[in-house]
PDB file of C-alpha atoms in Angstrom:
ATOM      1  CA  MET A   1     -33.751 -60.585  13.859  1.00  0.00           C
ATOM      2  CA  LEU A   2     -33.926 -56.850  13.136  1.00  0.00           C
ATOM      3  CA  LYS A   3     -30.917 -56.228  15.392  1.00  0.00           C
ATOM      4  CA  PHE A   4     -28.936 -58.841  13.447  1.00  0.00           C
ATOM      5  CA  ALA A   5     -29.864 -57.235  10.125  1.00  0.00           C
ATOM      6  CA  LYS A   6     -28.792 -53.788  11.368  1.00  0.00           C
ATOM      7  CA  THR A   7     -25.495 -55.181  12.647  1.00  0.00           C
ATOM      8  CA  ALA A   8     -24.834 -56.999   9.369  1.00  0.00           C
ATOM      9  CA  ALA A   9     -25.597 -53.846   7.382  1.00  0.00           C
ATOM     10  CA  LEU A  10     -23.234 -51.832   9.595  1.00  0.00           C
ATOM     11  CA  VAL A  11     -20.437 -54.373   9.182  1.00  0.00           C
ATOM     12  CA  LEU A  12     -20.875 -54.468   5.391  1.00  0.00           C
ATOM     13  CA  THR A  13     -20.908 -50.685   5.165  1.00  0.00           C
ATOM     14  CA  ALA A  14     -17.768 -50.413   7.290  1.00  0.00           C
ATOM     15  CA  SER A  15     -15.930 -53.050   5.242  1.00  0.00           C
ATOM     16  CA  PHE A  16     -16.783 -51.297   1.962  1.00  0.00           C
ATOM     17  CA  GLY A  17     -15.538 -48.013   3.412  1.00  0.00           C
ATOM     18  CA  ILE A  18     -12.242 -49.544   4.483  1.00  0.00           C
ATOM     19  CA  ASN A  19     -11.754 -51.194   1.078  1.00  0.00           C
ATOM     20  CA  ALA A  20     -12.434 -47.953  -0.799  1.00  0.00           C
ATOM     21  CA  THR A  21     -10.024 -46.096   1.490  1.00  0.00           C
ATOM     22  CA  ALA A  22      -7.276 -48.667   0.907  1.00  0.00           C
ATOM     23  CA  THR A  23      -7.672 -48.420  -2.867  1.00  0.00           C
ATOM     24  CA  ALA A  24      -7.548 -44.633  -2.764  1.00  0.00           C
ATOM     25  CA  GLY A  25      -4.501 -44.846  -0.495  1.00  0.00           C
ATOM     26  CA  VAL A  26      -2.583 -47.024  -2.956  1.00  0.00           C
ATOM     27  CA  GLU A  27      -3.438 -44.662  -5.799  1.00  0.00           C
ATOM     28  CA  ASP A  28      -2.262 -41.707  -3.734  1.00  0.00           C
ATOM     29  CA  SER A  29       0.946 -43.531  -2.811  1.00  0.00           C
ATOM     30  CA  LEU A  30       1.706 -44.321  -6.454  1.00  0.00           C
ATOM     31  CA  ALA A  31       0.645 -40.916  -7.815  1.00  0.00           C
ATOM     32  CA  ASN A  32       4.123 -39.639  -8.673  1.00  0.00           C
ATOM     33  CA  ILE A  33       5.770 -42.912  -9.700  1.00  0.00           C
ATOM     34  CA  CYS A  34       5.884 -41.870 -13.370  1.00  0.00           C
ATOM     35  CA  THR A  35       7.843 -38.746 -12.427  1.00  0.00           C
ATOM     36  CA  ILE A  36      10.254 -40.839 -10.348  1.00  0.00           C
ATOM     37  CA  VAL A  37      10.837 -43.250 -13.244  1.00  0.00           C
ATOM     38  CA  ALA A  38      11.312 -40.460 -15.801  1.00  0.00           C
ATOM     39  CA  ALA A  39      13.804 -38.708 -13.490  1.00  0.00           C
ATOM     40  CA  ASP A  40      15.817 -41.952 -13.050  1.00  0.00           C
ATOM     41  CA  ASP A  41      15.627 -41.647  -9.236  1.00  0.00           C
ATOM     42  CA  LYS A  42      16.432 -45.193  -8.169  1.00  0.00           C
ATOM     43  CA  GLY A  43      16.563 -44.397  -4.450  1.00  0.00           C
ATOM     44  CA  GLU A  44      13.144 -42.745  -4.461  1.00  0.00           C
ATOM     45  CA  LEU A  45      11.671 -45.635  -6.464  1.00  0.00           C
ATOM     46  CA  ARG A  46      13.043 -48.160  -3.962  1.00  0.00           C
ATOM     47  CA  LYS A  47      11.562 -46.137  -1.117  1.00  0.00           C
ATOM     48  CA  LYS A  48       8.184 -45.929  -2.901  1.00  0.00           C
ATOM     49  CA  MET A  49       8.139 -49.675  -3.586  1.00  0.00           C
ATOM     50  CA  ARG A  50       9.044 -50.466   0.048  1.00  0.00           C
ATOM     51  CA  SER A  51       6.329 -48.188   1.415  1.00  0.00           C
ATOM     52  CA  VAL A  52       3.636 -49.660  -0.861  1.00  0.00           C
ATOM     53  CA  GLU A  53       4.726 -53.162   0.093  1.00  0.00           C
ATOM     54  CA  SER A  54       4.702 -52.455   3.828  1.00  0.00           C
ATOM     55  CA  ASP A  55       1.529 -50.330   3.862  1.00  0.00           C
ATOM     56  CA  TYR A  56      -0.608 -52.325   1.415  1.00  0.00           C
ATOM     57  CA  ARG A  57       1.231 -55.664   1.081  1.00  0.00           C
ATOM     58  CA  LEU A  58       1.595 -55.213  -2.668  1.00  0.00           C
ATOM     59  CA  LYS A  59       4.609 -56.143  -4.719  1.00  0.00           C
ATOM     60  CA  LEU A  60       5.625 -54.481  -7.988  1.00  0.00           C
ATOM     61  CA  ARG A  61       3.962 -57.195 -10.075  1.00  0.00           C
ATOM     62  CA  ASP A  62       0.633 -56.469  -8.321  1.00  0.00           C
ATOM     63  CA  TYR A  63       0.412 -52.847  -9.484  1.00  0.00           C
ATOM     64  CA  TYR A  64       2.753 -52.682 -12.511  1.00  0.00           C
ATOM     65  CA  ALA A  65       0.046 -53.384 -15.112  1.00  0.00           C
ATOM     66  CA  GLY A  66      -2.290 -50.815 -13.595  1.00  0.00           C
ATOM     67  CA  ILE A  67       0.121 -47.905 -14.009  1.00  0.00           C
ATOM     68  CA  SER A  68       0.299 -45.978 -17.245  1.00  0.00           C
ATOM     69  CA  CYS A  69       2.656 -43.071 -17.870  1.00  0.00           C
ATOM     70  CA  ASN A  70       1.391 -41.210 -20.938  1.00  0.00           C
ATOM     71  CA  GLY A  71       0.068 -44.501 -22.301  1.00  0.00           C
ATOM     72  CA  GLN A  72       3.271 -46.452 -21.613  1.00  0.00           C
ATOM     73  CA  SER A  73       4.270 -48.950 -18.949  1.00  0.00           C
ATOM     74  CA  LEU A  74       6.934 -48.101 -16.370  1.00  0.00           C
ATOM     75  CA  ILE A  75       9.697 -49.985 -18.215  1.00  0.00           C
ATOM     76  CA  LYS A  76       8.803 -48.365 -21.546  1.00  0.00           C
ATOM     77  CA  THR A  77       8.829 -44.977 -19.802  1.00  0.00           C
ATOM     78  CA  ALA A  78      12.270 -45.735 -18.393  1.00  0.00           C
ATOM     79  CA  ILE A  79      13.599 -46.674 -21.828  1.00  0.00           C
ATOM     80  CA  THR A  80      12.137 -43.630 -23.604  1.00  0.00           C
ATOM     81  CA  ASN A  81      13.515 -41.306 -20.888  1.00  0.00           C
ATOM     82  CA  ASN A  82      16.920 -43.051 -20.822  1.00  0.00           C
ATOM     83  CA  ALA A  83      16.408 -43.908 -17.141  1.00  0.00           C
ATOM     84  CA  VAL A  84      18.909 -46.755 -17.050  1.00  0.00           C
ATOM     85  CA  GLU A  85      19.149 -47.296 -13.276  1.00  0.00           C
ATOM     86  CA  VAL A  86      15.389 -47.285 -12.675  1.00  0.00           C
ATOM     87  CA  GLY A  87      14.677 -49.365 -15.781  1.00  0.00           C
ATOM     88  CA  THR A  88      17.237 -51.960 -14.773  1.00  0.00           C
ATOM     89  CA  LEU A  89      15.765 -52.116 -11.258  1.00  0.00           C
ATOM     90  CA  LEU A  90      12.248 -52.586 -12.640  1.00  0.00           C
ATOM     91  CA  VAL A  91      13.381 -55.389 -14.945  1.00  0.00           C
ATOM     92  CA  LYS A  92      15.176 -57.131 -12.069  1.00  0.00           C
ATOM     93  CA  LYS A  93      12.181 -56.834  -9.722  1.00  0.00           C
ATOM     94  CA  MET A  94       9.581 -58.131 -12.176  1.00  0.00           C
ATOM     95  CA  PRO A  95       9.093 -61.889 -12.667  1.00  0.00           C
ATOM     96  CA  SER A  96      10.383 -63.050 -16.045  1.00  0.00           C
ATOM     97  CA  SER A  97       6.965 -64.485 -16.898  1.00  0.00           C
ATOM     98  CA  ASP A  98       5.443 -61.010 -16.556  1.00  0.00           C
ATOM     99  CA  LEU A  99       8.245 -59.479 -18.631  1.00  0.00           C
ATOM    100  CA  SER A 100       7.501 -61.805 -21.536  1.00  0.00           C
ATOM    101  CA  ALA A 101       3.713 -61.345 -21.358  1.00  0.00           C
ATOM    102  CA  PRO A 102       1.911 -58.869 -23.638  1.00  0.00           C
ATOM    103  CA  GLU A 103       1.203 -55.485 -22.076  1.00  0.00           C
ATOM    104  CA  THR A 104      -1.966 -53.397 -22.388  1.00  0.00           C
ATOM    105  CA  ASP A 105      -1.140 -52.469 -25.999  1.00  0.00           C
ATOM    106  CA  GLY A 106      -0.969 -56.173 -26.920  1.00  0.00           C
ATOM    107  CA  LYS A 107       2.805 -56.173 -27.514  1.00  0.00           C
ATOM    108  CA  THR A 108       5.483 -57.726 -25.395  1.00  0.00           C
ATOM    109  CA  LEU A 109       8.299 -55.517 -24.150  1.00  0.00           C
ATOM    110  CA  GLN A 110      10.737 -57.283 -26.471  1.00  0.00           C
ATOM    111  CA  ALA A 111       8.508 -56.674 -29.514  1.00  0.00           C
ATOM    112  CA  TRP A 112       8.106 -52.997 -28.553  1.00  0.00           C
ATOM    113  CA  ILE A 113      11.877 -52.617 -28.130  1.00  0.00           C
ATOM    114  CA  ASN A 114      12.553 -54.171 -31.540  1.00  0.00           C
ATOM    115  CA  GLU A 115       9.817 -52.120 -33.192  1.00  0.00           C
ATOM    116  CA  ASN A 116      11.172 -48.835 -31.815  1.00  0.00           C
ATOM    117  CA  GLY A 117      14.881 -49.544 -32.326  1.00  0.00           C
ATOM    118  CA  HIS A 118      15.924 -49.674 -28.661  1.00  0.00           C
ATOM    119  CA  GLN A 119      17.886 -52.935 -28.911  1.00  0.00           C
ATOM    120  CA  GLY A 120      21.127 -51.263 -27.825  1.00  0.00           C
ATOM    121  CA  HIS A 121      19.640 -49.637 -24.713  1.00  0.00           C
ATOM    122  CA  ALA A 122      21.012 -50.928 -21.393  1.00  0.00           C
ATOM    123  CA  VAL A 123      17.510 -51.690 -20.065  1.00  0.00           C
ATOM    124  CA  ALA A 124      16.713 -53.669 -23.227  1.00  0.00           C
ATOM    125  CA  GLN A 125      19.894 -55.689 -22.780  1.00  0.00           C
ATOM    126  CA  GLU A 126      19.002 -56.389 -19.133  1.00  0.00           C
ATOM    127  CA  LEU A 127      15.542 -57.486 -20.252  1.00  0.00           C
ATOM    128  CA  GLN A 128      17.054 -59.786 -22.879  1.00  0.00           C
ATOM    129  CA  SER A 129      19.287 -61.419 -20.255  1.00  0.00           C
ATOM    130  CA  ARG A 130      16.233 -62.066 -18.015  1.00  0.00           C
ATOM    131  CA  LEU A 131      14.171 -63.724 -20.750  1.00  0.00           C
TER     132      LEU A 131
END
């Protein structure tokens, strides 16, 4: 019985260690995504998204809400930095249901765009066509 308890404790400890490592790995992999979005580097963003998907089996919708760039989401960051190519890619890759849902500030992307006068921005127009 004692041997079983030791083995179970070892397995639990190992599984917690692996889980913590995977979480830290995803955070490390996504560390510079805000810089990529602000720089409008579509190729680098595609590469980053592919590596996160292959390494951690996560799609954009899985980690989008957890990323904040100076208090803004990735799409808002793209709009404020006039990153048209990256913003358009993000809008195309996100499910339309997630695009119409309120973000962490309680506002939908469309409401934020209207409130800040970005209706004429190319990313805003792409968003409007997806909704």
